[in-house]
């Protein structure tokens, strides 16, 4: 381990020296003052704000847990009044503070609002890119460039790493159709979406943020925008964020085992994918002695709950075919949100596997600990009634359609 002068002998971070703490807090004060000056001096205020943001970024890398907890909510409060492009960089700083100990709920609103705006802007840019038509070489400035981001119509979307946002803005601006301000918001969304994705990911690994977003409806809006974006472009990798948005916390799950006629009420926490769910189902029901079969390797179970991958590879083996009450298959490649709600509770039927399944053990989002707990075994009459209402599993040929 490299010696860190900011760490105690036991390896716990103690934060920067007092002089650096003072400098950090002073930099936050300066940024707040610069933000207030944006409205007073629109011309020169932007330069002062950018300089204050750069200074803060240089100091924030040395911040410990206490400093991050102190400044994170203050930085998040500045997000709504920050210009669009630097706003995304400020959001990244907020995300870094949360990773180091800042209150994620106190920091969440501005970051999730910014993600929503960036997604909406990126979708608007894609829409206008199609409407303005493909040029001869498939890019905004006429260069023939390979890379990600084809919109499906043969016209490559602009590359934020190599292309000029001003040219993209000029292309999509049209009098009476899209004014310069809305074009600027669209370009900013496309150019900064990756930064917003990273900042939001850091916050959404916390169950309290996911619950608040789901309860307020923000989570549903973001899920819809992410799905729409992923249908139109693969420029930005939003798969991890999509899994986080779909993660179910403190969610009941009713499981019916068709062959034995038994039923079980379980509770899911932090499950981000169905491979993880399948493993923990086997552990709870087979490992718990309720169903016959082979209990999973403890290492496989630990990786599905809290343990991080350490370079070793462990293989999980399936035991069931996961089936919806209407007979459709619930694929391991999907998410627990795919399980339908019946009479107010997500309901899953377990059938024998039609073929052997195995996969690399782990969690799709390692930052989120997961668990599945058995709460009670259903009375035989209740299990029988629910199984009687469940349709047989579809044949494979129909299930894959």
JSON list of N, CA, C and O in Angstrom, two decimals, residues 11-38:
[
{"chain": "A", "resi": 11, "resn": "UNK", "atom": "N", "xyz": [-5.44, 2.65, 8.10]},
{"chain": "A", "resi": 11, "resn": "UNK", "atom": "CA", "xyz": [-5.87, 2.71, 6.71]},
{"chain": "A", "resi": 11, "resn": "UNK", "atom": "C", "xyz": [-7.12, 3.52, 6.48]},
{"chain": "A", "resi": 11, "resn": "UNK", "atom": "O", "xyz": [-7.51, 3.75, 5.35]},
{"chain": "A", "resi": 12, "resn": "UNK", "atom": "N", "xyz": [-7.77, 4.00, 7.56]},
{"chain": "A", "resi": 12, "resn": "UNK", "atom": "CA", "xyz": [-8.98, 4.80, 7.38]},
{"chain": "A", "resi": 12, "resn": "UNK", "atom": "C", "xyz": [-8.60, 6.20, 6.96]},
{"chain": "A", "resi": 12, "resn": "UNK", "atom": "O", "xyz": [-7.70, 6.82, 7.52]},
{"chain": "A", "resi": 13, "resn": "UNK", "atom": "N", "xyz": [-9.32, 6.76, 5.92]},
{"chain": "A", "resi": 13, "resn": "UNK", "atom": "CA", "xyz": [-9.00, 8.12, 5.51]},
{"chain": "A", "resi": 13, "resn": "UNK", "atom": "C", "xyz": [-9.35, 9.12, 6.60]},
{"chain": "A", "resi": 13, "resn": "UNK", "atom": "O", "xyz": [-10.38, 9.04, 7.25]},
{"chain": "A", "resi": 14, "resn": "UNK", "atom": "N", "xyz": [-8.43, 10.04, 6.83]},
{"chain": "A", "resi": 14, "resn": "UNK", "atom": "CA", "xyz": [-8.67, 11.08, 7.82]},
{"chain": "A", "resi": 14, "resn": "UNK", "atom": "C", "xyz": [-8.95, 12.42, 7.18]},
{"chain": "A", "resi": 14, "resn": "UNK", "atom": "O", "xyz": [-9.27, 13.38, 7.87]},
{"chain": "A", "resi": 15, "resn": "UNK", "atom": "N", "xyz": [-8.85, 12.48, 5.84]},
{"chain": "A", "resi": 15, "resn": "UNK", "atom": "CA", "xyz": [-9.14, 13.73, 5.15]},
{"chain": "A", "resi": 15, "resn": "UNK", "atom": "C", "xyz": [-7.89, 14.57, 5.02]},
{"chain": "A", "resi": 15, "resn": "UNK", "atom": "O", "xyz": [-6.82, 14.26, 5.55]},
{"chain": "A", "resi": 16, "resn": "UNK", "atom": "N", "xyz": [-7.99, 15.69, 4.32]},
{"chain": "A", "resi": 16, "resn": "UNK", "atom": "CA", "xyz": [-6.84, 16.55, 4.08]},
{"chain": "A", "resi": 16, "resn": "UNK", "atom": "C", "xyz": [-6.47, 17.34, 5.32]},
{"chain": "A", "resi": 16, "resn": "UNK", "atom": "O", "xyz": [-7.26, 17.45, 6.26]},
{"chain": "A", "resi": 17, "resn": "UNK", "atom": "N", "xyz": [-5.26, 17.89, 5.33]},
{"chain": "A", "resi": 17, "resn": "UNK", "atom": "CA", "xyz": [-4.89, 18.75, 6.45]},
{"chain": "A", "resi": 17, "resn": "UNK", "atom": "C", "xyz": [-5.82, 19.95, 6.54]},
{"chain": "A", "resi": 17, "resn": "UNK", "atom": "O", "xyz": [-6.54, 20.29, 5.61]},
{"chain": "A", "resi": 18, "resn": "UNK", "atom": "N", "xyz": [-5.75, 20.65, 7.71]},
{"chain": "A", "resi": 18, "resn": "UNK", "atom": "CA", "xyz": [-6.66, 21.78, 7.94]},
{"chain": "A", "resi": 18, "resn": "UNK", "atom": "C", "xyz": [-6.54, 22.84, 6.87]},
{"chain": "A", "resi": 18, "resn": "UNK", "atom": "O", "xyz": [-7.53, 23.45, 6.47]},
{"chain": "A", "resi": 19, "resn": "UNK", "atom": "N", "xyz": [-5.32, 23.09, 6.39]},
{"chain": "A", "resi": 19, "resn": "UNK", "atom": "CA", "xyz": [-5.14, 24.13, 5.37]},
{"chain": "A", "resi": 19, "resn": "UNK", "atom": "C", "xyz": [-5.87, 23.77, 4.08]},
{"chain": "A", "resi": 19, "resn": "UNK", "atom": "O", "xyz": [-6.47, 24.64, 3.43]},
{"chain": "A", "resi": 20, "resn": "UNK", "atom": "N", "xyz": [-5.84, 22.49, 3.72]},
{"chain": "A", "resi": 20, "resn": "UNK", "atom": "CA", "xyz": [-6.54, 22.07, 2.51]},
{"chain": "A", "resi": 20, "resn": "UNK", "atom": "C", "xyz": [-8.04, 22.10, 2.73]},
{"chain": "A", "resi": 20, "resn": "UNK", "atom": "O", "xyz": [-8.80, 22.42, 1.81]},
{"chain": "A", "resi": 21, "resn": "UNK", "atom": "N", "xyz": [-8.50, 21.74, 3.94]},
{"chain": "A", "resi": 21, "resn": "UNK", "atom": "CA", "xyz": [-9.93, 21.83, 4.23]},
{"chain": "A", "resi": 21, "resn": "UNK", "atom": "C", "xyz": [-10.42, 23.27, 4.07]},
{"chain": "A", "resi": 21, "resn": "UNK", "atom": "O", "xyz": [-11.47, 23.54, 3.49]},
{"chain": "A", "resi": 22, "resn": "UNK", "atom": "N", "xyz": [-9.64, 24.21, 4.61]},
{"chain": "A", "resi": 22, "resn": "UNK", "atom": "CA", "xyz": [-10.00, 25.62, 4.50]},
{"chain": "A", "resi": 22, "resn": "UNK", "atom": "C", "xyz": [-10.03, 26.06, 3.05]},
{"chain": "A", "resi": 22, "resn": "UNK", "atom": "O", "xyz": [-10.91, 26.81, 2.63]},
{"chain": "A", "resi": 23, "resn": "UNK", "atom": "N", "xyz": [-9.04, 25.59, 2.27]},
{"chain": "A", "resi": 23, "resn": "UNK", "atom": "CA", "xyz": [-9.00, 25.96, 0.85]},
{"chain": "A", "resi": 23, "resn": "UNK", "atom": "C", "xyz": [-10.21, 25.39, 0.11]},
{"chain": "A", "resi": 23, "resn": "UNK", "atom": "O", "xyz": [-10.79, 26.07, -0.76]},
{"chain": "A", "resi": 24, "resn": "UNK", "atom": "N", "xyz": [-10.60, 24.16, 0.46]},
{"chain": "A", "resi": 24, "resn": "UNK", "atom": "CA", "xyz": [-11.76, 23.56, -0.19]},
{"chain": "A", "resi": 24, "resn": "UNK", "atom": "C", "xyz": [-13.03, 24.32, 0.12]},
{"chain": "A", "resi": 24, "resn": "UNK", "atom": "O", "xyz": [-13.82, 24.64, -0.78]},
{"chain": "A", "resi": 25, "resn": "UNK", "atom": "N", "xyz": [-13.24, 24.62, 1.40]},
{"chain": "A", "resi": 25, "resn": "UNK", "atom": "CA", "xyz": [-14.44, 25.35, 1.77]},
{"chain": "A", "resi": 25, "resn": "UNK", "atom": "C", "xyz": [-14.43, 26.75, 1.16]},
{"chain": "A", "resi": 25, "resn": "UNK", "atom": "O", "xyz": [-15.47, 27.29, 0.76]},
{"chain": "A", "resi": 26, "resn": "UNK", "atom": "N", "xyz": [-13.25, 27.35, 1.08]},
{"chain": "A", "resi": 26, "resn": "UNK", "atom": "CA", "xyz": [-13.14, 28.65, 0.43]},
{"chain": "A", "resi": 26, "resn": "UNK", "atom": "C", "xyz": [-13.48, 28.58, -1.05]},
{"chain": "A", "resi": 26, "resn": "UNK", "atom": "O", "xyz": [-14.09, 29.50, -1.61]},
{"chain": "A", "resi": 27, "resn": "UNK", "atom": "N", "xyz": [-13.09, 27.48, -1.70]},
{"chain": "A", "resi": 27, "resn": "UNK", "atom": "CA", "xyz": [-13.41, 27.30, -3.11]},
{"chain": "A", "resi": 27, "resn": "UNK", "atom": "C", "xyz": [-14.90, 27.13, -3.32]},
{"chain": "A", "resi": 27, "resn": "UNK", "atom": "O", "xyz": [-15.46, 27.61, -4.33]},
{"chain": "A", "resi": 28, "resn": "UNK", "atom": "N", "xyz": [-15.57, 26.46, -2.39]},
{"chain": "A", "resi": 28, "resn": "UNK", "atom": "CA", "xyz": [-17.03, 26.32, -2.50]},
{"chain": "A", "resi": 28, "resn": "UNK", "atom": "C", "xyz": [-17.69, 27.69, -2.30]},
{"chain": "A", "resi": 28, "resn": "UNK", "atom": "O", "xyz": [-18.63, 28.05, -3.02]},
{"chain": "A", "resi": 29, "resn": "UNK", "atom": "N", "xyz": [-17.19, 28.46, -1.33]},
{"chain": "A", "resi": 29, "resn": "UNK", "atom": "CA", "xyz": [-17.71, 29.82, -1.13]},
{"chain": "A", "resi": 29, "resn": "UNK", "atom": "C", "xyz": [-17.56, 30.63, -2.42]},
{"chain": "A", "resi": 29, "resn": "UNK", "atom": "O", "xyz": [-18.48, 31.37, -2.81]},
{"chain": "A", "resi": 30, "resn": "UNK", "atom": "N", "xyz": [-16.38, 30.51, -3.05]},
{"chain": "A", "resi": 30, "resn": "UNK", "atom": "CA", "xyz": [-16.13, 31.28, -4.27]},
{"chain": "A", "resi": 30, "resn": "UNK", "atom": "C", "xyz": [-17.05, 30.85, -5.41]},
{"chain": "A", "resi": 30, "resn": "UNK", "atom": "O", "xyz": [-17.54, 31.68, -6.19]},
{"chain": "A", "resi": 31, "resn": "UNK", "atom": "N", "xyz": [-17.33, 29.56, -5.48]},
{"chain": "A", "resi": 31, "resn": "UNK", "atom": "CA", "xyz": [-18.22, 29.07, -6.53]},
{"chain": "A", "resi": 31, "resn": "UNK", "atom": "C", "xyz": [-19.64, 29.57, -6.29]},
{"chain": "A", "resi": 31, "resn": "UNK", "atom": "O", "xyz": [-20.35, 29.96, -7.24]},
{"chain": "A", "resi": 32, "resn": "UNK", "atom": "N", "xyz": [-20.07, 29.57, -5.03]},
{"chain": "A", "resi": 32, "resn": "UNK", "atom": "CA", "xyz": [-21.40, 30.09, -4.72]},
{"chain": "A", "resi": 32, "resn": "UNK", "atom": "C", "xyz": [-21.51, 31.57, -5.07]},
{"chain": "A", "resi": 32, "resn": "UNK", "atom": "O", "xyz": [-22.53, 32.03, -5.61]},
{"chain": "A", "resi": 33, "resn": "UNK", "atom": "N", "xyz": [-20.45, 32.32, -4.79]},
{"chain": "A", "resi": 33, "resn": "UNK", "atom": "CA", "xyz": [-20.46, 33.74, -5.13]},
{"chain": "A", "resi": 33, "resn": "UNK", "atom": "C", "xyz": [-20.47, 33.93, -6.65]},
{"chain": "A", "resi": 33, "resn": "UNK", "atom": "O", "xyz": [-21.17, 34.81, -7.18]},
{"chain": "A", "resi": 34, "resn": "UNK", "atom": "N", "xyz": [-19.70, 33.10, -7.35]},
{"chain": "A", "resi": 34, "resn": "UNK", "atom": "CA", "xyz": [-19.68, 33.20, -8.81]},
{"chain": "A", "resi": 34, "resn": "UNK", "atom": "C", "xyz": [-21.03, 32.83, -9.41]},
{"chain": "A", "resi": 34, "resn": "UNK", "atom": "O", "xyz": [-21.46, 33.43, -10.40]},
{"chain": "A", "resi": 35, "resn": "UNK", "atom": "N", "xyz": [-21.70, 31.86, -8.80]},
{"chain": "A", "resi": 35, "resn": "UNK", "atom": "CA", "xyz": [-23.03, 31.48, -9.29]},
{"chain": "A", "resi": 35, "resn": "UNK", "atom": "C", "xyz": [-24.01, 32.63, -9.11]},
{"chain": "A", "resi": 35, "resn": "UNK", "atom": "O", "xyz": [-24.84, 32.90, -9.98]},
{"chain": "A", "resi": 36, "resn": "UNK", "atom": "N", "xyz": [-23.92, 33.32, -7.96]},
{"chain": "A", "resi": 36, "resn": "UNK", "atom": "CA", "xyz": [-24.79, 34.47, -7.74]},
{"chain": "A", "resi": 36, "resn": "UNK", "atom": "C", "xyz": [-24.49, 35.58, -8.73]},
{"chain": "A", "resi": 36, "resn": "UNK", "atom": "O", "xyz": [-25.38, 36.33, -9.14]},
{"chain": "A", "resi": 37, "resn": "UNK", "atom": "N", "xyz": [-23.23, 35.68, -9.15]},
{"chain": "A", "resi": 37, "resn": "UNK", "atom": "CA", "xyz": [-22.85, 36.72, -10.09]},
{"chain": "A", "resi": 37, "resn": "UNK", "atom": "C", "xyz": [-23.24, 36.47, -11.53]},
{"chain": "A", "resi": 37, "resn": "UNK", "atom": "O", "xyz": [-23.13, 37.37, -12.37]},
{"chain": "A", "resi": 38, "resn": "UNK", "atom": "N", "xyz": [-23.69, 35.25, -11.83]},
{"chain": "A", "resi": 38, "resn": "UNK", "atom": "CA", "xyz": [-24.08, 34.94, -13.21]},
{"chain": "A", "resi": 38, "resn": "UNK", "atom": "C", "xyz": [-25.23, 35.82, -13.68]},
{"chain": "A", "resi": 38, "resn": "UNK", "atom": "O", "xyz": [-25.28, 36.23, -14.84]}
]
